[in-house]
PDB file of C-alpha atoms in Angstrom:
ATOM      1  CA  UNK A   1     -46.270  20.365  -5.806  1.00 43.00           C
ATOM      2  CA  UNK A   2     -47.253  16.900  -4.002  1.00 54.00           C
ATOM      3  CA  UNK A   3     -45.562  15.360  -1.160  1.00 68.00           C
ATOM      4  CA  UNK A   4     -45.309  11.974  -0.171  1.00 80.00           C
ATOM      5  CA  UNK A   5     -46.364  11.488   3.497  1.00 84.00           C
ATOM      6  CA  UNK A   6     -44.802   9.387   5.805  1.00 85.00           C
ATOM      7  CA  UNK A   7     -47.501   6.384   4.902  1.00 86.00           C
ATOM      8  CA  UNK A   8     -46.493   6.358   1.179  1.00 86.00           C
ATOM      9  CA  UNK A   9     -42.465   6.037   2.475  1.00 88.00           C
ATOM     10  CA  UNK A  10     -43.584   3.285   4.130  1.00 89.00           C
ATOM     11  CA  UNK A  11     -45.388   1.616   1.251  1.00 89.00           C
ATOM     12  CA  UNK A  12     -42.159   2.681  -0.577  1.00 89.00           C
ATOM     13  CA  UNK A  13     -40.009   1.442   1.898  1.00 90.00           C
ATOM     14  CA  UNK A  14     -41.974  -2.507   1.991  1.00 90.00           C
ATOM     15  CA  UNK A  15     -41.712  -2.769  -1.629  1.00 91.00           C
ATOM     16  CA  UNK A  16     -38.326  -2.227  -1.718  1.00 91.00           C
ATOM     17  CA  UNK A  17     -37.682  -4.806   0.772  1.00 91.00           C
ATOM     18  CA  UNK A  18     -39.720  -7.318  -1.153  1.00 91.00           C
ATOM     19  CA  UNK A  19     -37.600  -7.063  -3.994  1.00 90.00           C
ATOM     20  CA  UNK A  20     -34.162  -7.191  -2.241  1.00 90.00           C
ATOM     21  CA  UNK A  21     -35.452 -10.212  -0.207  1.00 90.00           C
ATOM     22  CA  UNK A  22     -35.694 -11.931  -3.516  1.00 91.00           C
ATOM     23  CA  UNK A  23     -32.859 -10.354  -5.682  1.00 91.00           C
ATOM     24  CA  UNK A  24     -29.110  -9.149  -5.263  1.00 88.00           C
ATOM     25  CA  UNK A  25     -29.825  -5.639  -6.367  1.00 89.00           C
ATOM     26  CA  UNK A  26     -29.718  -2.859  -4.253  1.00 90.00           C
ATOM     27  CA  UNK A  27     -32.205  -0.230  -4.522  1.00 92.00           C
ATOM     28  CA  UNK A  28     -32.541   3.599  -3.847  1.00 92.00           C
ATOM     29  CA  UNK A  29     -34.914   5.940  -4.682  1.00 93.00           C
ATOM     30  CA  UNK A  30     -34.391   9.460  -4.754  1.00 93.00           C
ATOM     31  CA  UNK A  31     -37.441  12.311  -5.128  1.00 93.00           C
ATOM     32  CA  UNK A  32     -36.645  15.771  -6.247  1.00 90.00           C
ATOM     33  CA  UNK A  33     -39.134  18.507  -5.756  1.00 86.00           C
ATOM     34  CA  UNK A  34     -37.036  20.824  -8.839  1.00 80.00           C
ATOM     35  CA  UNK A  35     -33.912  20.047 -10.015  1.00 73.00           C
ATOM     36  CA  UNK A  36     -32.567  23.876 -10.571  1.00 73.00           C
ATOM     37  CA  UNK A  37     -34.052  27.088  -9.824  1.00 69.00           C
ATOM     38  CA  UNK A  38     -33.502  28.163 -13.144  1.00 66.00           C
ATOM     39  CA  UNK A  39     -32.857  31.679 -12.217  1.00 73.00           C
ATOM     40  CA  UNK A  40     -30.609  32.849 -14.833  1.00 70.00           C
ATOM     41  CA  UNK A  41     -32.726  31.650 -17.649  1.00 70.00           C
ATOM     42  CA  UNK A  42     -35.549  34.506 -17.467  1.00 72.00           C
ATOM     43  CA  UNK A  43     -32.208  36.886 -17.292  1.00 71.00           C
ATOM     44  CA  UNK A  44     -31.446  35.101 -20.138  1.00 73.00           C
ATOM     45  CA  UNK A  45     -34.730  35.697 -22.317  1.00 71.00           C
ATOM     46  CA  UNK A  46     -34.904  39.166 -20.484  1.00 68.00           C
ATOM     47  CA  UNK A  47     -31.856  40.598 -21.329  1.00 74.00           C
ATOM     48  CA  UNK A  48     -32.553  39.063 -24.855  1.00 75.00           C
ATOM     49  CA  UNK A  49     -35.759  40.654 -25.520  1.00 73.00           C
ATOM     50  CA  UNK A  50     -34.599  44.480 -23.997  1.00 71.00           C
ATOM     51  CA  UNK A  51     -31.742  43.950 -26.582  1.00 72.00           C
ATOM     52  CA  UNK A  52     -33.693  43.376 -29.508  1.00 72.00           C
ATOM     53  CA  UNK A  53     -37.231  44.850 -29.142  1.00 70.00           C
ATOM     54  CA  UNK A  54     -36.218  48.611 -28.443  1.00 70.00           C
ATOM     55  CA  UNK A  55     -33.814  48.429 -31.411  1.00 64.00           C
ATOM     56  CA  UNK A  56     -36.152  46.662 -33.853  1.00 66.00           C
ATOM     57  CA  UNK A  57     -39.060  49.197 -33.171  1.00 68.00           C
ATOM     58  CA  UNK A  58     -36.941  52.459 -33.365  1.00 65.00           C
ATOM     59  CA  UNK A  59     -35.330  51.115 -36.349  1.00 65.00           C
ATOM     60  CA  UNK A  60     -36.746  52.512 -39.273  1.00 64.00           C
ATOM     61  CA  UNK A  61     -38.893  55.527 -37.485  1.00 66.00           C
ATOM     62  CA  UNK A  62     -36.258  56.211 -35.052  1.00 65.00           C
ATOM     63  CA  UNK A  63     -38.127  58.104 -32.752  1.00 69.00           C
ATOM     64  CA  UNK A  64     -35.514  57.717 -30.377  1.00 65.00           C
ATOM     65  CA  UNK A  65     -32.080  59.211 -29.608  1.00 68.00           C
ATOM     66  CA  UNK A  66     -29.644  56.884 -28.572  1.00 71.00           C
ATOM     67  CA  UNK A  67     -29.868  58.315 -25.077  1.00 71.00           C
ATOM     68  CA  UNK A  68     -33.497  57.324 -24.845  1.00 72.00           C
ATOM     69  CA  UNK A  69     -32.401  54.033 -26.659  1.00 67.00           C
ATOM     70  CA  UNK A  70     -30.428  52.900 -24.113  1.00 76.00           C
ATOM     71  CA  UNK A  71     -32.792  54.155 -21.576  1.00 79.00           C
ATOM     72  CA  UNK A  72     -35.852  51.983 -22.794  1.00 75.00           C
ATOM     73  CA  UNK A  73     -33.341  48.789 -23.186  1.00 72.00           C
ATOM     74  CA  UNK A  74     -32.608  48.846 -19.447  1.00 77.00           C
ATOM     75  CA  UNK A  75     -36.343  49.948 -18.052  1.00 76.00           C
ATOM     76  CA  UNK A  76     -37.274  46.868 -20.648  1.00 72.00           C
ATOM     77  CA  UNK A  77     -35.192  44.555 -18.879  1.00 74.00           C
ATOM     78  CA  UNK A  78     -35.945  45.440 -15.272  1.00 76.00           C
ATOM     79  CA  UNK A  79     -39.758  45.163 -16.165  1.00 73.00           C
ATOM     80  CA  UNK A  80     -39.273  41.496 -17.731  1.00 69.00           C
ATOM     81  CA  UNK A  81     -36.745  40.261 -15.193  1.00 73.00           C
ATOM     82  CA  UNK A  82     -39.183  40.894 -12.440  1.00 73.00           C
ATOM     83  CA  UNK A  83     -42.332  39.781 -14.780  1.00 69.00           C
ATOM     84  CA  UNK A  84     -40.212  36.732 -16.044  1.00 71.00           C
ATOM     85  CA  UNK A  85     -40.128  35.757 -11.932  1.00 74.00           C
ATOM     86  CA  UNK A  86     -43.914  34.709 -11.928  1.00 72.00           C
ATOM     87  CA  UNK A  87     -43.236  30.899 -11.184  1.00 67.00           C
ATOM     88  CA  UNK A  88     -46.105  30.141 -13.895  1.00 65.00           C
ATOM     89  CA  UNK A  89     -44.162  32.334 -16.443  1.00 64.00           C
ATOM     90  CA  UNK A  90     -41.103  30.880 -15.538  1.00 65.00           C
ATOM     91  CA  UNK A  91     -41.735  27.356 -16.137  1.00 65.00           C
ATOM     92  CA  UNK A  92     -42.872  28.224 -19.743  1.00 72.00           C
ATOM     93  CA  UNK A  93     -39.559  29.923 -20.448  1.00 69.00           C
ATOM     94  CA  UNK A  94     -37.229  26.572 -19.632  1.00 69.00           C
ATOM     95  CA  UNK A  95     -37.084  24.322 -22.457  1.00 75.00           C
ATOM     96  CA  UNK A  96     -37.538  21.096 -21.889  1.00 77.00           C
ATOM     97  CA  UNK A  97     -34.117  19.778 -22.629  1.00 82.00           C
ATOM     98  CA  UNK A  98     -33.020  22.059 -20.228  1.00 79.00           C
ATOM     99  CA  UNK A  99     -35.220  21.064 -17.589  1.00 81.00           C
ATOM    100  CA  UNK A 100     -34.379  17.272 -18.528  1.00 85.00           C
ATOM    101  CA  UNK A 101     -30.776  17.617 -18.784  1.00 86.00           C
ATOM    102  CA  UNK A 102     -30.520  19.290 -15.240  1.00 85.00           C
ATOM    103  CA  UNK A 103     -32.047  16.800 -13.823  1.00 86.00           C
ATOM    104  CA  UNK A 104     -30.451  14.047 -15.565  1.00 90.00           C
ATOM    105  CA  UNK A 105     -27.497  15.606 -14.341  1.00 89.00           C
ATOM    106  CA  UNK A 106     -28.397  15.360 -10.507  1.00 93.00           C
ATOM    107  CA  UNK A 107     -29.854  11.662 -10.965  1.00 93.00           C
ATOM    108  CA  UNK A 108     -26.195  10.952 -11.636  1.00 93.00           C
ATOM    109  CA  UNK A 109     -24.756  12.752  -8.827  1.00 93.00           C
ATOM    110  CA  UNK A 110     -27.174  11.131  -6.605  1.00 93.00           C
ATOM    111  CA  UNK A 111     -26.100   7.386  -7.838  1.00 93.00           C
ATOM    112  CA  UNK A 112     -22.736   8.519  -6.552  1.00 92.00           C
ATOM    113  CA  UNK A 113     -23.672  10.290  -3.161  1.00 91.00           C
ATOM    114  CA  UNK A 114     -25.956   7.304  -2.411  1.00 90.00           C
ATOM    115  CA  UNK A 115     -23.045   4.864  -3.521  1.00 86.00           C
ATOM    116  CA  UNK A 116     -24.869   2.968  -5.291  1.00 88.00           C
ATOM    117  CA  UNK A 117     -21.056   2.348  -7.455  1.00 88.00           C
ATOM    118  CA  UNK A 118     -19.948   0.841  -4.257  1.00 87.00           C
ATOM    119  CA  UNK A 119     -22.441  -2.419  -3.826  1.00 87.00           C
ATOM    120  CA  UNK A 120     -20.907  -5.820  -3.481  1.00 84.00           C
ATOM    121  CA  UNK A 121     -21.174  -7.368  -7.385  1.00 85.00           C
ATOM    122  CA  UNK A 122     -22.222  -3.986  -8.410  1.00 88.00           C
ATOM    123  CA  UNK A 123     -25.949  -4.481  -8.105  1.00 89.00           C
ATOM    124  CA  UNK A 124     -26.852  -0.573  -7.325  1.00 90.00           C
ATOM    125  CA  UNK A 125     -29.977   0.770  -8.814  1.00 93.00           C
ATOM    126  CA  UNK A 126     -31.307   3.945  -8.267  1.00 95.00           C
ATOM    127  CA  UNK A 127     -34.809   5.114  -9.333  1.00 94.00           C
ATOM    128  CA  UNK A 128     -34.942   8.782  -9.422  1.00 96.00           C
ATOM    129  CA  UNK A 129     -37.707  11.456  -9.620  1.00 93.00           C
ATOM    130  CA  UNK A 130     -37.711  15.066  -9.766  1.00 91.00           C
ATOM    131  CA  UNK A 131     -41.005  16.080  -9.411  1.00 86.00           C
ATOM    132  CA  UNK A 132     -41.169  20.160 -10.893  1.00 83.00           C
ATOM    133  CA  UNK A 133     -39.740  18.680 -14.202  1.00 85.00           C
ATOM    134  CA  UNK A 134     -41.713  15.274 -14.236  1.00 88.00           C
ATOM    135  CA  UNK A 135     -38.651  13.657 -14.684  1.00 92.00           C
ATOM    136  CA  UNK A 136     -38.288   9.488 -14.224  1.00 93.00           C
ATOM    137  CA  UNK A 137     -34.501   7.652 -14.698  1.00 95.00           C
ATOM    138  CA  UNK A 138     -33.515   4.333 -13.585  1.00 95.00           C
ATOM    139  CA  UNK A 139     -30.022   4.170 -13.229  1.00 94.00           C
ATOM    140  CA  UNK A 140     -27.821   0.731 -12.845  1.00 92.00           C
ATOM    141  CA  UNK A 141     -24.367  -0.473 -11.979  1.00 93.00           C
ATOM    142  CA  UNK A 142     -22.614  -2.404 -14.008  1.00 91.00           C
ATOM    143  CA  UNK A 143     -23.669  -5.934 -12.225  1.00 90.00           C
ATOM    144  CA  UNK A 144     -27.053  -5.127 -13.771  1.00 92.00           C
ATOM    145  CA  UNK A 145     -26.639  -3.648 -16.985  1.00 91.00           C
ATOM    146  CA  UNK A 146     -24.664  -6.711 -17.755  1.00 91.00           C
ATOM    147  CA  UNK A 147     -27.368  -9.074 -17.579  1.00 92.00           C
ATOM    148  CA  UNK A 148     -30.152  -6.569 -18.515  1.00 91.00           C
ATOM    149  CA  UNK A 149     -30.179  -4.144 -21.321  1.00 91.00           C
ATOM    150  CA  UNK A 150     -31.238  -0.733 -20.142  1.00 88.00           C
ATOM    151  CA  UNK A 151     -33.677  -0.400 -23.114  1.00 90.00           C
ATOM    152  CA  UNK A 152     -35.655  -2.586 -20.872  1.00 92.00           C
ATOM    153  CA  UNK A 153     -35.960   0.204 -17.919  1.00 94.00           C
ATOM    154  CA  UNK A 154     -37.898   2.539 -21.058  1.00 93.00           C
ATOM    155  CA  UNK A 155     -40.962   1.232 -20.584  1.00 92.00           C
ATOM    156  CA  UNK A 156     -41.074   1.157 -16.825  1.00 93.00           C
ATOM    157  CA  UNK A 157     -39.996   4.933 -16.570  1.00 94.00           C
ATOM    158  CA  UNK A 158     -42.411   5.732 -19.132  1.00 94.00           C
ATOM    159  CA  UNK A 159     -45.520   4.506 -16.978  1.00 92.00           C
ATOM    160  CA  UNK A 160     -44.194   5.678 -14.207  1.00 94.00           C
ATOM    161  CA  UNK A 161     -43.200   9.518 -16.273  1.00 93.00           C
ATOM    162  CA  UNK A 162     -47.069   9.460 -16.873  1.00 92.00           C
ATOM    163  CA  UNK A 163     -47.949   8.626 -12.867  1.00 91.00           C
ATOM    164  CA  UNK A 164     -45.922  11.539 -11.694  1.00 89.00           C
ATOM    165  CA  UNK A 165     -47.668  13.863 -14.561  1.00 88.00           C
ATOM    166  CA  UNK A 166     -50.961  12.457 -12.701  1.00 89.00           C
ATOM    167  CA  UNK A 167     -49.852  13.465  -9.269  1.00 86.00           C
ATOM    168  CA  UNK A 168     -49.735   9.686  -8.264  1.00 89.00           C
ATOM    169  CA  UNK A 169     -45.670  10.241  -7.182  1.00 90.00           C
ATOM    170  CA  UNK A 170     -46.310   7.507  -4.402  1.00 90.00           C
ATOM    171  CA  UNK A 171     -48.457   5.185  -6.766  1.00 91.00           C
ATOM    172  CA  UNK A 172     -45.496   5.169  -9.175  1.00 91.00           C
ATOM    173  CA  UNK A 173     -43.166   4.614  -7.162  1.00 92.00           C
ATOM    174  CA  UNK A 174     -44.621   1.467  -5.969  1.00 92.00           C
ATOM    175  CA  UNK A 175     -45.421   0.266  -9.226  1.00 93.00           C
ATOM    176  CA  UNK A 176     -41.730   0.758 -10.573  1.00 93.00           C
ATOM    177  CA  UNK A 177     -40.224  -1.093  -7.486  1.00 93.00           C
ATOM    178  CA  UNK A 178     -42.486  -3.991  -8.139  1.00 93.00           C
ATOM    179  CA  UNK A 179     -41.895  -3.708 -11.917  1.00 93.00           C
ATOM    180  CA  UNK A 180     -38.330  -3.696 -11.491  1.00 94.00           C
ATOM    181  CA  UNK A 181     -38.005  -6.380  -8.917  1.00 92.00           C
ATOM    182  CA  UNK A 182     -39.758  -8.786 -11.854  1.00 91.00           C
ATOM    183  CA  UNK A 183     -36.937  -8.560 -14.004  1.00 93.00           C
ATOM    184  CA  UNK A 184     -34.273  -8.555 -11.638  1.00 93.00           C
ATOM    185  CA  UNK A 185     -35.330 -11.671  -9.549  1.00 92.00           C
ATOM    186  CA  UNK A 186     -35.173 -13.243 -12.628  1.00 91.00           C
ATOM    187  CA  UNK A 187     -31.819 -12.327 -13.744  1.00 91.00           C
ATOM    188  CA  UNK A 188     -30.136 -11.263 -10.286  1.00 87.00           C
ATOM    189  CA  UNK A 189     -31.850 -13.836  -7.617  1.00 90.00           C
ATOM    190  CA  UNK A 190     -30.953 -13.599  -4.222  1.00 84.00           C
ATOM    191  CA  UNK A 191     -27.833 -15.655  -3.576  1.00 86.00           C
ATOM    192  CA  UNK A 192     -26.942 -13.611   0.366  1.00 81.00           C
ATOM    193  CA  UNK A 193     -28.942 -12.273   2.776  1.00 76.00           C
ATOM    194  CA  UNK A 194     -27.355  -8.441   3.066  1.00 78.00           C
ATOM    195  CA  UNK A 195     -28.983  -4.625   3.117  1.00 77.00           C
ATOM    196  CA  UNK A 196     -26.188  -2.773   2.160  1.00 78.00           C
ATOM    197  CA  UNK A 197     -28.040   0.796   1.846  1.00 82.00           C
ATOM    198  CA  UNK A 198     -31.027   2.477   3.714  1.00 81.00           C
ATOM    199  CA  UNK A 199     -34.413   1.236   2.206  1.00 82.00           C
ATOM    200  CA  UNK A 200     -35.785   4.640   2.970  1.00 86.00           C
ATOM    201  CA  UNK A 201     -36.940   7.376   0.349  1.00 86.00           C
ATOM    202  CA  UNK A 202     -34.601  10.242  -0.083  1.00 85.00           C
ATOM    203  CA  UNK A 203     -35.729  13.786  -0.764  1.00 83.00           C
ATOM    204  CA  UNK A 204     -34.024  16.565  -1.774  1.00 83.00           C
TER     205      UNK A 204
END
């Protein structure tokens, strides 16, 4: 998994100044290297599998006792929990809305740990990233969303969804600030000079 080096924060960090020189918004952004573990879920398929599989073979030639039955259903599981482990393995046995909704899930805690719902006119935005599940959200208080529909964030977190399946985290990043800032300088222009929260990039 990339990481963004202390020369692509700073990049980060001067576009986000640029916009809120020239806007009212206040913007975060947040990168996630995974948002869950996902531990239980190869329990979940293994436990599953040593369930079924034993059964479904001995069922018509039963050429097991129910002793040996049970037997076979726990060896099963052991062997697939520890094979299910194998990070590459792993990843394969998450489905996507899984993976999507998790991390939609800590995008929204993160608006409210970074108080972003605590700006003066309600201006927060927070562009979020979680990096194992090449996941993009914008997120915006109300002061936004009134005067720009969050339809229009879909095509900006699409472009930047297919930087961050490139590798180019940083690149995207950059190019979503300065995509953003477009559309709120025009709706949201800078009426005070203020700086409300850290420009910096936060990683979990």
């Amino acid at each position: 998994m990339s990481l963004i080096n202390t020369q692509e924060q700073q990049l980060l960090i001067d576009a986000i100044q640029r916009v809120e020189n020239k806007t009212d918004a206040e913007l975060v952004t947040v990168l996630a290297r995974q948002a869950d573990d996902y531990r239980y879920i190869p329990l979940l398929w293994a436990s599953l599998l040593a369930l079924l599989l034993p059964g479904a073979v001995n069922y018509y030639p039963e050429w097991l006792n129910p002793h040996q039955l049970i037997l076979s259903q726990w060896a099963l599981f052991i062997g697939l929990a520890l094979l299910f482990q194998i990070p590459a393995l792993q990843s394969r046995l998450v489905p996507r809305q899984v993976r999507h909704w998790r991390a939609s899930n800590l995008a929204r805690r993160q608006f409210l740990e970074q108080n972003l719902h605590h700006t003066t006119g309600e201006t927060g935005m927070l562009i979020f990233v979680s990096e194992a599940e090449r996941y993009v959200e914008i997120l915006v208080d109300r002061g936004i969303s009134a005067r720009i529909p969050d339809a229009y964030w879909q095509g900006i977190v699409a472009q930047f969804t297919e930087q961050v399946r490139r590798g180019n985290v940083a690149k995207g990043f950059v190019e979503c600030i300065d995509a953003c800032g477009v559309e709120l300088q025009r709706q949201l222009p800078a009426t005070t000079a203020k700086n409300e929260l850290p420009n910096h990039l936060v990683i979990l």
